[in-house]
Amino acid sequence: GINAEYGAVEAAKKAFPIWSQKTREERAKILNKIADSIEARLTDFAKAESRDTGKPLALALSVDIPRAVSNFRFFASSILHHQETSSDMDGKALNYSLRQPIGVAGLISPWNLPLYLLTWKIAPAICVGNTVVAKPSEMTSVTAWMLGSILKESGIPDGVVNLVFGVGAKAGEALVKHPEVPLISFTGGTVTAEHIIKASAPFYKKLSLELGGKNPNIIFDDAKLEECVNVSINSSFANQGEICLCGSRIYVQSGIYDRFVEKFKEKTKSLVVGNPNDSETQLGALISASHKQKVASYIKLATELGGTIEVGGDSPQLEGDYSNGYYLNPTIISGLSNDSRVVQEEIFGPVVTINKFETEEEVIQLANGIKYGLAASVWTENLGRAHRVGQKLQTGVIWINCWMLRDLRVPFGGWKASGIGREGGEYSLDFYTEQKNICIKIA
């Protein structure tokens, strides 16, 4: 309830003077200790994450929890090596800038990559000296609860990190409207983000909003076909397609279209959907019955619009304890126009559309012809084309001949309806601090 959120904010306010005055070395030491503790319990965290989300255990073991560890280690190092700037006014005066922590940071994280994205917010916020009130998704909050005990063991002062559990309409709303929470970092849907912008406007809060994506995967005739198909399988269906960076719109140049589709369909049919604990499983369950229903509704809509279900479109028949899970077979849809709802709207499931294109100019127009602009992949061996297309795509992240190669130093965020602001490396340090300039007259 609101009282819990306000109590958490008071605890964070009380801890801020203590935490912000600690040296960078002291804060970095605690962040590294948190990372070590998560890593020591990696299997426990991964099992909890898999149970809570439905994702394959193998994915949680190899991606989710290791990335949470990396988040703390990366920002522990970043704060030790960060430099400020200064400028000399021809001997008349010296200017230097400072970045200083702001106070209480409100952090709202999503259900699809629970610990991965929660720690992506907590680590930079506290490394620069802020305290936080963090609200994990009510649908997947177990690993956040587990993180609480590790924070306690790390020696971090009481009140520096406060975890509040509850639904967004109450717990998240209280943070957004709290007059003494000067910044909000939110990852989630565009509708919720619109509400956050409006609700926070009277308080002039700093906002970082990482929102939806409907990302193009562009494949030119000269792409390395086998590598492209293998990576595209992952970029389409990893985590059941429940990743904002998934390449859910595939555009293939006409000269390679038939061969790509044949191989892509073959690989998709071979994917194993089922028990998340099975080491052979590649796709687990969707997050909820209502979400499965939403994803399935887009498949139905695709057929009503004249699209062809090339692969999937149905649920696997499982036996035993997992027979009632929210499983959906990976689905490929062709034959839809670029302006159809199925192509334009974020589905957030194991569903991709595939379309043919002829020219570079045409595919850039197709790729940009959408309200989202989070990420894109481009497959070509032509270096000039890679640069041209990368520069013309209206997205925040562009991968050339790869997908999901993440460097935590680079800016991350979206164009258009995919978000406001950038996080990662120095961009996170900028967001979680305020800058001031000090001018000293010399002569």
Short mmCIF file of C-alpha atoms in Angstrom, two decimals:
data_model
loop_
_atom_site.label_atom_id
_atom_site.label_comp_id
_atom_site.label_asym_id
_atom_site.label_seq_id
_atom_site.Cartn_x
_atom_site.Cartn_y
_atom_site.Cartn_z
CA GLY A 1 0.00 0.00 0.00
CA ILE A 2 0.89 3.68 -0.12
CA ASN A 3 2.02 3.64 3.52
CA ALA A 4 4.66 1.00 2.71
CA GLU A 5 6.01 3.03 -0.21
CA TYR A 6 6.14 6.21 1.84
CA GLY A 7 7.88 4.33 4.65
CA ALA A 8 10.44 3.02 2.17
CA VAL A 9 11.05 6.53 0.86
CA GLU A 10 11.57 7.83 4.40
CA ALA A 11 14.09 5.04 5.07
CA ALA A 12 15.89 5.89 1.82
CA LYS A 13 15.96 9.61 2.69
CA LYS A 14 17.40 8.83 6.10
CA ALA A 15 20.14 6.64 4.61
CA PHE A 16 21.10 9.08 1.84
CA PRO A 17 23.47 11.33 3.84
CA ILE A 18 25.33 8.28 5.14
CA TRP A 19 25.62 6.44 1.83
CA SER A 20 26.36 9.44 -0.36
CA GLN A 21 29.27 10.46 1.88
CA LYS A 22 30.99 7.10 1.65
CA THR A 23 34.03 7.02 -0.59
CA ARG A 24 33.82 5.53 -4.06
CA GLU A 25 36.11 2.72 -2.90
CA GLU A 26 33.77 1.88 -0.04
CA ARG A 27 30.74 1.77 -2.31
CA ALA A 28 32.57 -0.25 -4.98
CA LYS A 29 33.69 -2.79 -2.38
CA ILE A 30 30.09 -3.39 -1.33
CA LEU A 31 28.88 -3.70 -4.94
CA ASN A 32 31.56 -6.29 -5.63
CA LYS A 33 30.56 -8.18 -2.49
CA ILE A 34 26.94 -8.25 -3.72
CA ALA A 35 28.11 -9.60 -7.07
CA ASP A 36 30.19 -12.31 -5.41
CA SER A 37 27.26 -13.39 -3.24
CA ILE A 38 24.86 -13.65 -6.18
CA GLU A 39 27.45 -15.62 -8.13
CA ALA A 40 27.94 -18.01 -5.20
CA ARG A 41 24.20 -18.74 -5.26
CA LEU A 42 23.85 -18.64 -9.04
CA THR A 43 22.05 -21.99 -9.29
CA ASP A 44 19.55 -21.09 -6.56
CA PHE A 45 18.77 -17.77 -8.24
CA ALA A 46 18.47 -19.39 -11.67
CA LYS A 47 16.06 -22.06 -10.43
CA ALA A 48 13.90 -19.41 -8.76
CA GLU A 49 13.93 -17.24 -11.90
CA SER A 50 12.95 -20.16 -14.11
CA ARG A 51 10.09 -21.19 -11.82
CA ASP A 52 8.82 -17.63 -11.56
CA THR A 53 8.93 -16.73 -15.26
CA GLY A 54 8.60 -20.07 -17.09
CA LYS A 55 11.86 -19.52 -18.97
CA PRO A 56 14.25 -22.43 -19.50
CA LEU A 57 16.53 -23.04 -16.54
CA ALA A 58 19.48 -23.19 -18.95
CA LEU A 59 18.74 -19.62 -20.04
CA ALA A 60 18.56 -18.33 -16.48
CA LEU A 61 21.84 -20.10 -15.68
CA SER A 62 23.69 -18.78 -18.72
CA VAL A 63 22.19 -15.30 -19.20
CA ASP A 64 19.90 -13.83 -16.53
CA ILE A 65 21.85 -14.41 -13.34
CA PRO A 66 25.37 -13.96 -14.79
CA ARG A 67 24.23 -10.61 -16.20
CA ALA A 68 22.99 -9.55 -12.75
CA VAL A 69 26.45 -10.33 -11.40
CA SER A 70 28.04 -8.35 -14.23
CA ASN A 71 25.83 -5.34 -13.55
CA PHE A 72 27.19 -4.92 -10.03
CA ARG A 73 30.80 -5.59 -11.03
CA PHE A 74 30.65 -3.25 -14.00
CA PHE A 75 29.36 -0.26 -12.05
CA ALA A 76 31.65 -1.00 -9.11
CA SER A 77 34.52 -0.56 -11.55
CA SER A 78 32.95 2.36 -13.44
CA ILE A 79 32.67 4.59 -10.41
CA LEU A 80 36.35 4.09 -9.61
CA HIS A 81 37.50 5.15 -13.05
CA HIS A 82 35.15 8.01 -13.80
CA GLN A 83 36.67 11.43 -14.46
CA GLU A 84 35.16 14.90 -14.37
CA THR A 85 36.04 17.71 -16.78
CA SER A 86 37.63 21.12 -16.38
CA SER A 87 38.32 24.07 -18.67
CA ASP A 88 40.66 27.02 -18.45
CA MET A 89 39.48 30.49 -19.54
CA ASP A 90 42.87 31.76 -20.78
CA GLY A 91 44.16 32.17 -17.25
CA LYS A 92 41.20 34.31 -16.13
CA ALA A 93 39.19 31.55 -14.50
CA LEU A 94 38.98 27.79 -14.09
CA ASN A 95 35.77 25.86 -14.57
CA TYR A 96 35.25 22.32 -13.34
CA SER A 97 32.16 20.15 -13.31
CA LEU A 98 30.88 17.74 -10.69
CA ARG A 99 28.34 14.96 -10.83
CA GLN A 100 26.60 14.45 -7.52
CA PRO A 101 23.94 11.97 -6.35
CA ILE A 102 20.41 13.28 -6.38
CA GLY A 103 18.69 11.47 -3.52
CA VAL A 104 16.07 8.73 -3.65
CA ALA A 105 15.76 6.91 -6.98
CA GLY A 106 12.50 5.18 -7.84
CA LEU A 107 13.13 2.03 -9.86
CA ILE A 108 10.37 0.05 -11.56
CA SER A 109 11.41 -3.16 -13.33
CA PRO A 110 9.52 -5.64 -15.57
CA TRP A 111 8.64 -9.31 -15.39
CA ASN A 112 10.51 -10.75 -18.37
CA LEU A 113 14.12 -10.40 -17.14
CA PRO A 114 13.48 -9.84 -13.44
CA LEU A 115 16.85 -9.83 -11.68
CA TYR A 116 18.77 -8.92 -14.85
CA LEU A 117 16.92 -5.61 -15.27
CA LEU A 118 16.35 -4.84 -11.60
CA THR A 119 20.09 -4.92 -10.94
CA TRP A 120 20.71 -2.91 -14.14
CA LYS A 121 18.94 -0.10 -12.28
CA ILE A 122 20.05 -0.67 -8.68
CA ALA A 123 23.79 -0.96 -9.40
CA PRO A 124 24.33 2.41 -11.14
CA ALA A 125 21.91 4.20 -8.83
CA ILE A 126 23.75 3.21 -5.65
CA CYS A 127 27.28 3.27 -7.05
CA VAL A 128 27.11 7.06 -7.43
CA GLY A 129 25.67 7.51 -3.93
CA ASN A 130 21.89 7.50 -4.34
CA THR A 131 19.55 5.44 -2.24
CA VAL A 132 16.69 3.59 -3.92
CA VAL A 133 13.17 2.34 -3.60
CA ALA A 134 12.76 -0.47 -6.11
CA LYS A 135 9.51 -2.07 -7.20
CA PRO A 136 9.96 -5.36 -9.06
CA SER A 137 7.09 -6.76 -11.10
CA GLU A 138 4.43 -8.35 -8.94
CA MET A 139 4.44 -11.28 -11.39
CA THR A 140 8.10 -12.22 -10.91
CA SER A 141 9.40 -10.93 -7.60
CA VAL A 142 11.04 -13.99 -6.02
CA THR A 143 14.63 -13.21 -7.03
CA ALA A 144 14.18 -9.61 -5.87
CA TRP A 145 13.17 -10.98 -2.47
CA MET A 146 16.24 -13.25 -2.50
CA LEU A 147 18.41 -10.25 -3.39
CA GLY A 148 17.22 -8.57 -0.21
CA SER A 149 19.01 -11.10 1.99
CA ILE A 150 22.21 -10.70 -0.03
CA LEU A 151 22.05 -6.93 0.37
CA LYS A 152 21.77 -7.39 4.11
CA GLU A 153 24.79 -9.71 4.16
CA SER A 154 26.86 -7.31 2.03
CA GLY A 155 27.10 -4.70 4.75
CA ILE A 156 25.19 -2.03 2.86
CA PRO A 157 23.62 0.37 5.38
CA ASP A 158 19.94 -0.02 6.19
CA GLY A 159 17.71 2.07 3.96
CA VAL A 160 20.07 2.29 0.98
CA VAL A 161 18.11 -0.28 -1.03
CA ASN A 162 14.42 -0.69 -0.25
CA LEU A 163 12.39 -3.33 -2.08
CA VAL A 164 8.66 -2.72 -2.26
CA PHE A 165 6.37 -5.48 -3.48
CA GLY A 166 2.98 -4.75 -4.96
CA VAL A 167 1.03 -4.05 -8.12
CA GLY A 168 2.02 -1.16 -10.34
CA ALA A 169 -1.21 0.76 -9.93
CA LYS A 170 -0.49 1.14 -6.21
CA ALA A 171 3.20 0.59 -5.45
CA GLY A 172 4.55 2.05 -8.68
CA GLU A 173 2.06 4.91 -8.67
CA ALA A 174 3.13 5.95 -5.18
CA LEU A 175 6.75 6.25 -6.29
CA VAL A 176 5.89 8.19 -9.42
CA LYS A 177 3.82 10.72 -7.48
CA HIS A 178 6.03 10.98 -4.40
CA PRO A 179 7.40 14.54 -4.19
CA GLU A 180 10.67 13.38 -2.64
CA VAL A 181 11.60 10.80 -5.28
CA PRO A 182 13.34 13.04 -7.84
CA LEU A 183 14.00 10.43 -10.51
CA ILE A 184 12.25 7.39 -11.95
CA SER A 185 13.78 4.63 -14.05
CA PHE A 186 11.09 2.47 -15.65
CA THR A 187 11.23 -0.50 -18.00
CA GLY A 188 7.90 -1.68 -19.37
CA GLY A 189 5.07 -0.83 -21.71
CA THR A 190 4.30 2.39 -23.56
CA VAL A 191 0.84 2.82 -22.05
CA THR A 192 2.25 2.73 -18.52
CA ALA A 193 5.05 5.07 -19.56
CA GLU A 194 2.55 7.61 -20.86
CA HIS A 195 0.86 7.56 -17.46
CA ILE A 196 4.22 7.97 -15.68
CA ILE A 197 5.05 11.03 -17.78
CA LYS A 198 1.72 12.67 -16.95
CA ALA A 199 1.67 11.71 -13.27
CA SER A 200 5.25 12.82 -12.65
CA ALA A 201 5.01 16.09 -14.58
CA PRO A 202 4.06 18.30 -11.58
CA PHE A 203 7.23 17.18 -9.79
CA TYR A 204 9.77 17.74 -12.63
CA LYS A 205 11.34 14.34 -12.13
CA LYS A 206 14.17 12.98 -14.20
CA LEU A 207 12.82 10.08 -16.25
CA SER A 208 14.50 7.16 -17.96
CA LEU A 209 11.92 5.09 -19.85
CA GLU A 210 12.95 1.89 -21.65
CA LEU A 211 9.83 0.78 -23.48
CA GLY A 212 8.58 -1.58 -26.15
CA GLY A 213 10.16 -2.76 -29.33
CA LYS A 214 9.04 -4.19 -32.66
CA ASN A 215 12.47 -4.71 -34.06
CA PRO A 216 13.40 -5.32 -37.71
CA ASN A 217 15.77 -8.14 -38.64
CA ILE A 218 17.02 -7.18 -42.13
CA ILE A 219 18.64 -9.85 -44.27
CA PHE A 220 20.34 -8.91 -47.55
CA ASP A 221 21.16 -11.29 -50.40
CA ASP A 222 24.84 -11.42 -49.47
CA ALA A 223 24.27 -12.51 -45.85
CA LYS A 224 26.04 -15.62 -44.58
CA LEU A 225 22.95 -17.78 -44.70
CA GLU A 226 23.72 -20.47 -42.10
CA GLU A 227 24.97 -18.02 -39.49
CA CYS A 228 22.11 -15.66 -40.20
CA VAL A 229 19.48 -18.39 -39.79
CA ASN A 230 20.98 -19.69 -36.55
CA VAL A 231 21.21 -16.25 -34.94
CA SER A 232 17.77 -15.26 -36.24
CA ILE A 233 16.26 -18.29 -34.51
CA ASN A 234 17.65 -16.95 -31.24
CA SER A 235 16.73 -13.33 -31.90
CA SER A 236 13.17 -14.37 -32.78
CA PHE A 237 12.38 -16.86 -30.03
CA ALA A 238 14.80 -16.45 -27.11
CA ASN A 239 12.99 -16.30 -23.78
CA GLN A 240 9.78 -17.25 -25.67
CA GLY A 241 10.08 -13.97 -27.56
CA GLU A 242 9.51 -12.10 -24.30
CA ILE A 243 12.45 -9.74 -24.77
CA CYS A 244 12.01 -6.17 -25.95
CA LEU A 245 15.05 -6.62 -28.23
CA CYS A 246 13.75 -9.64 -30.13
CA GLY A 247 13.72 -9.30 -33.92
CA SER A 248 10.03 -9.88 -34.52
CA ARG A 249 9.85 -8.33 -38.02
CA ILE A 250 12.02 -10.22 -40.51
CA TYR A 251 12.69 -8.63 -43.88
CA VAL A 252 14.53 -10.80 -46.44
CA GLN A 253 15.83 -9.63 -49.81
CA SER A 254 14.21 -11.42 -52.74
CA GLY A 255 17.35 -13.20 -54.00
CA ILE A 256 17.74 -15.16 -50.78
CA TYR A 257 14.14 -15.17 -49.57
CA ASP A 258 13.10 -18.71 -50.52
CA ARG A 259 16.29 -20.31 -49.19
CA PHE A 260 16.15 -18.34 -45.96
CA VAL A 261 12.49 -19.17 -45.34
CA GLU A 262 13.06 -22.87 -45.99
CA LYS A 263 15.98 -23.10 -43.57
CA PHE A 264 14.35 -20.83 -41.00
CA LYS A 265 11.17 -22.90 -41.00
CA GLU A 266 13.17 -26.11 -40.66
CA LYS A 267 15.10 -24.78 -37.67
CA THR A 268 11.96 -23.38 -36.05
CA LYS A 269 10.17 -26.73 -36.30
CA SER A 270 13.07 -28.40 -34.48
CA LEU A 271 12.88 -26.11 -31.45
CA VAL A 272 11.94 -27.90 -28.23
CA VAL A 273 9.10 -26.35 -26.24
CA GLY A 274 8.40 -27.75 -22.81
CA ASN A 275 9.53 -28.35 -19.24
CA PRO A 276 11.82 -25.44 -18.30
CA ASN A 277 13.93 -27.76 -16.14
CA ASP A 278 14.78 -30.06 -19.04
CA SER A 279 18.21 -29.31 -20.45
CA GLU A 280 16.87 -29.92 -23.97
CA THR A 281 14.15 -27.28 -23.68
CA GLN A 282 14.68 -24.15 -25.78
CA LEU A 283 11.36 -22.38 -25.14
CA GLY A 284 9.54 -22.53 -21.84
CA ALA A 285 6.15 -21.19 -20.81
CA LEU A 286 4.76 -17.71 -21.35
CA ILE A 287 4.33 -15.59 -18.27
CA SER A 288 0.58 -16.02 -17.74
CA ALA A 289 -2.67 -17.33 -19.17
CA SER A 290 -3.79 -13.82 -20.11
CA HIS A 291 -0.53 -13.12 -21.92
CA LYS A 292 -0.76 -16.38 -23.83
CA GLN A 293 -4.29 -15.43 -24.82
CA LYS A 294 -3.05 -12.03 -26.04
CA VAL A 295 -0.27 -13.57 -28.15
CA ALA A 296 -2.66 -16.17 -29.59
CA SER A 297 -5.11 -13.41 -30.50
CA TYR A 298 -2.52 -11.88 -32.82
CA ILE A 299 -2.02 -15.21 -34.54
CA LYS A 300 -5.76 -15.44 -35.08
CA LEU A 301 -5.83 -11.87 -36.34
CA ALA A 302 -3.05 -12.68 -38.81
CA THR A 303 -5.16 -15.39 -40.42
CA GLU A 304 -8.17 -13.07 -40.56
CA LEU A 305 -6.02 -10.51 -42.38
CA GLY A 306 -4.97 -13.05 -44.98
CA GLY A 307 -1.62 -14.05 -43.52
CA THR A 308 -0.17 -17.53 -43.77
CA ILE A 309 0.97 -19.45 -40.70
CA GLU A 310 4.17 -20.99 -42.03
CA VAL A 311 5.05 -22.74 -38.77
CA GLY A 312 3.42 -23.02 -35.35
CA GLY A 313 0.35 -21.08 -34.35
CA ASP A 314 -0.70 -23.72 -31.83
CA SER A 315 0.25 -25.11 -28.44
CA PRO A 316 2.36 -28.21 -27.83
CA GLN A 317 0.74 -31.19 -26.17
CA LEU A 318 2.75 -31.88 -23.03
CA GLU A 319 2.21 -34.57 -20.43
CA GLY A 320 2.49 -34.78 -16.68
CA ASP A 321 3.03 -31.84 -14.34
CA TYR A 322 3.59 -29.40 -17.20
CA SER A 323 0.56 -30.24 -19.34
CA ASN A 324 -1.37 -27.15 -18.21
CA GLY A 325 1.44 -24.64 -18.73
CA TYR A 326 1.17 -21.52 -20.88
CA TYR A 327 3.12 -22.95 -23.79
CA LEU A 328 2.99 -21.80 -27.38
CA ASN A 329 4.87 -23.16 -30.36
CA PRO A 330 7.19 -20.71 -32.15
CA THR A 331 5.23 -19.14 -34.98
CA ILE A 332 6.20 -17.70 -38.36
CA ILE A 333 3.67 -15.61 -40.29
CA SER A 334 4.00 -14.47 -43.89
CA GLY A 335 1.84 -12.55 -46.33
CA LEU A 336 0.91 -9.56 -44.19
CA SER A 337 1.23 -5.93 -45.25
CA ASN A 338 3.63 -3.73 -43.34
CA ASP A 339 0.79 -1.59 -41.99
CA SER A 340 -1.18 -4.50 -40.50
CA ARG A 341 -1.64 -4.57 -36.75
CA VAL A 342 0.30 -7.83 -36.44
CA VAL A 343 3.36 -6.20 -37.99
CA GLN A 344 2.93 -2.84 -36.27
CA GLU A 345 2.08 -3.81 -32.68
CA GLU A 346 4.33 -5.39 -30.07
CA ILE A 347 3.21 -8.98 -29.47
CA PHE A 348 5.94 -9.96 -26.99
CA GLY A 349 5.81 -13.68 -27.65
CA PRO A 350 7.25 -16.37 -29.94
CA VAL A 351 5.74 -14.87 -33.07
CA VAL A 352 7.56 -13.32 -36.04
CA THR A 353 6.39 -11.93 -39.36
CA ILE A 354 8.44 -12.36 -42.50
CA ASN A 355 8.33 -10.18 -45.62
CA LYS A 356 10.26 -9.90 -48.88
CA PHE A 357 11.98 -6.74 -50.11
CA GLU A 358 13.87 -5.73 -53.25
CA THR A 359 16.04 -2.70 -52.53
CA GLU A 360 17.98 -1.08 -49.70
CA GLU A 361 15.81 2.03 -49.87
CA GLU A 362 12.62 -0.05 -49.67
CA VAL A 363 13.65 -2.00 -46.58
CA ILE A 364 14.77 1.13 -44.73
CA GLN A 365 11.32 2.58 -45.32
CA LEU A 366 9.67 -0.65 -44.15
CA ALA A 367 11.87 -0.90 -41.06
CA ASN A 368 11.29 2.73 -40.04
CA GLY A 369 7.57 2.68 -40.81
CA ILE A 370 6.50 1.97 -37.25
CA LYS A 371 6.07 3.89 -33.99
CA TYR A 372 8.82 1.92 -32.22
CA GLY A 373 12.57 2.35 -32.52
CA LEU A 374 14.44 0.22 -30.01
CA ALA A 375 16.77 -2.12 -31.92
CA ALA A 376 17.53 -3.66 -35.30
CA SER A 377 19.74 -6.33 -36.85
CA VAL A 378 21.26 -6.07 -40.32
CA TRP A 379 22.83 -8.98 -42.17
CA THR A 380 25.21 -8.13 -45.01
CA GLU A 381 28.83 -8.65 -46.05
CA ASN A 382 28.89 -5.25 -47.76
CA LEU A 383 30.65 -2.87 -45.37
CA GLY A 384 29.39 0.27 -47.09
CA ARG A 385 25.82 -0.97 -46.96
CA ALA A 386 26.17 -1.89 -43.28
CA HIS A 387 27.18 1.69 -42.47
CA ARG A 388 24.54 3.28 -44.71
CA VAL A 389 21.66 1.22 -43.37
CA GLY A 390 22.84 1.53 -39.77
CA GLN A 391 22.90 5.32 -40.08
CA LYS A 392 19.42 5.50 -41.62
CA LEU A 393 17.58 3.16 -39.26
CA GLN A 394 15.57 4.98 -36.59
CA THR A 395 16.53 2.78 -33.65
CA GLY A 396 18.71 3.13 -30.59
CA VAL A 397 20.67 -0.11 -31.05
CA ILE A 398 21.77 -1.66 -34.35
CA TRP A 399 23.57 -4.99 -34.60
CA ILE A 400 25.43 -5.83 -37.81
CA ASN A 401 25.72 -9.59 -38.45
CA CYS A 402 24.87 -10.39 -34.85
CA TRP A 403 22.25 -9.98 -32.14
CA MET A 404 22.35 -9.23 -28.43
CA LEU A 405 26.07 -8.60 -28.22
CA ARG A 406 25.85 -6.23 -25.28
CA ASP A 407 28.62 -3.89 -24.20
CA LEU A 408 27.61 -2.30 -20.90
CA ARG A 409 29.61 0.83 -21.72
CA VAL A 410 27.51 1.95 -24.67
CA PRO A 411 24.25 3.96 -24.65
CA PHE A 412 21.12 1.84 -24.45
CA GLY A 413 17.64 3.15 -25.15
CA GLY A 414 15.07 3.70 -27.86
CA TRP A 415 13.81 6.21 -30.38
CA LYS A 416 10.18 7.28 -30.76
CA ALA A 417 7.76 5.20 -28.66
CA SER A 418 10.57 2.91 -27.49
CA GLY A 419 11.68 5.24 -24.77
CA ILE A 420 13.22 8.39 -23.37
CA GLY A 421 16.82 8.67 -22.27
CA ARG A 422 19.84 6.39 -22.33
CA GLU A 423 21.43 4.12 -19.76
CA GLY A 424 24.68 2.15 -19.75
CA GLY A 425 28.19 3.17 -18.75
CA GLU A 426 28.64 6.93 -18.41
CA TYR A 427 25.04 7.45 -19.58
CA SER A 428 23.77 5.71 -16.46
CA LEU A 429 26.12 7.78 -14.32
CA ASP A 430 24.73 10.91 -15.99
CA PHE A 431 21.13 9.91 -15.36
CA TYR A 432 21.61 9.02 -11.71
CA THR A 433 23.46 12.25 -10.90
CA GLU A 434 23.02 15.98 -11.34
CA GLN A 435 25.83 18.05 -12.81
CA LYS A 436 27.05 21.37 -11.53
CA ASN A 437 29.75 23.69 -12.81
CA ILE A 438 32.05 25.62 -10.46
CA CYS A 439 33.82 28.68 -11.87
CA ILE A 440 36.79 30.05 -9.91
CA LYS A 441 38.19 33.43 -10.89
CA ILE A 442 41.99 33.30 -11.04
CA ALA A 443 42.92 36.83 -12.12
#
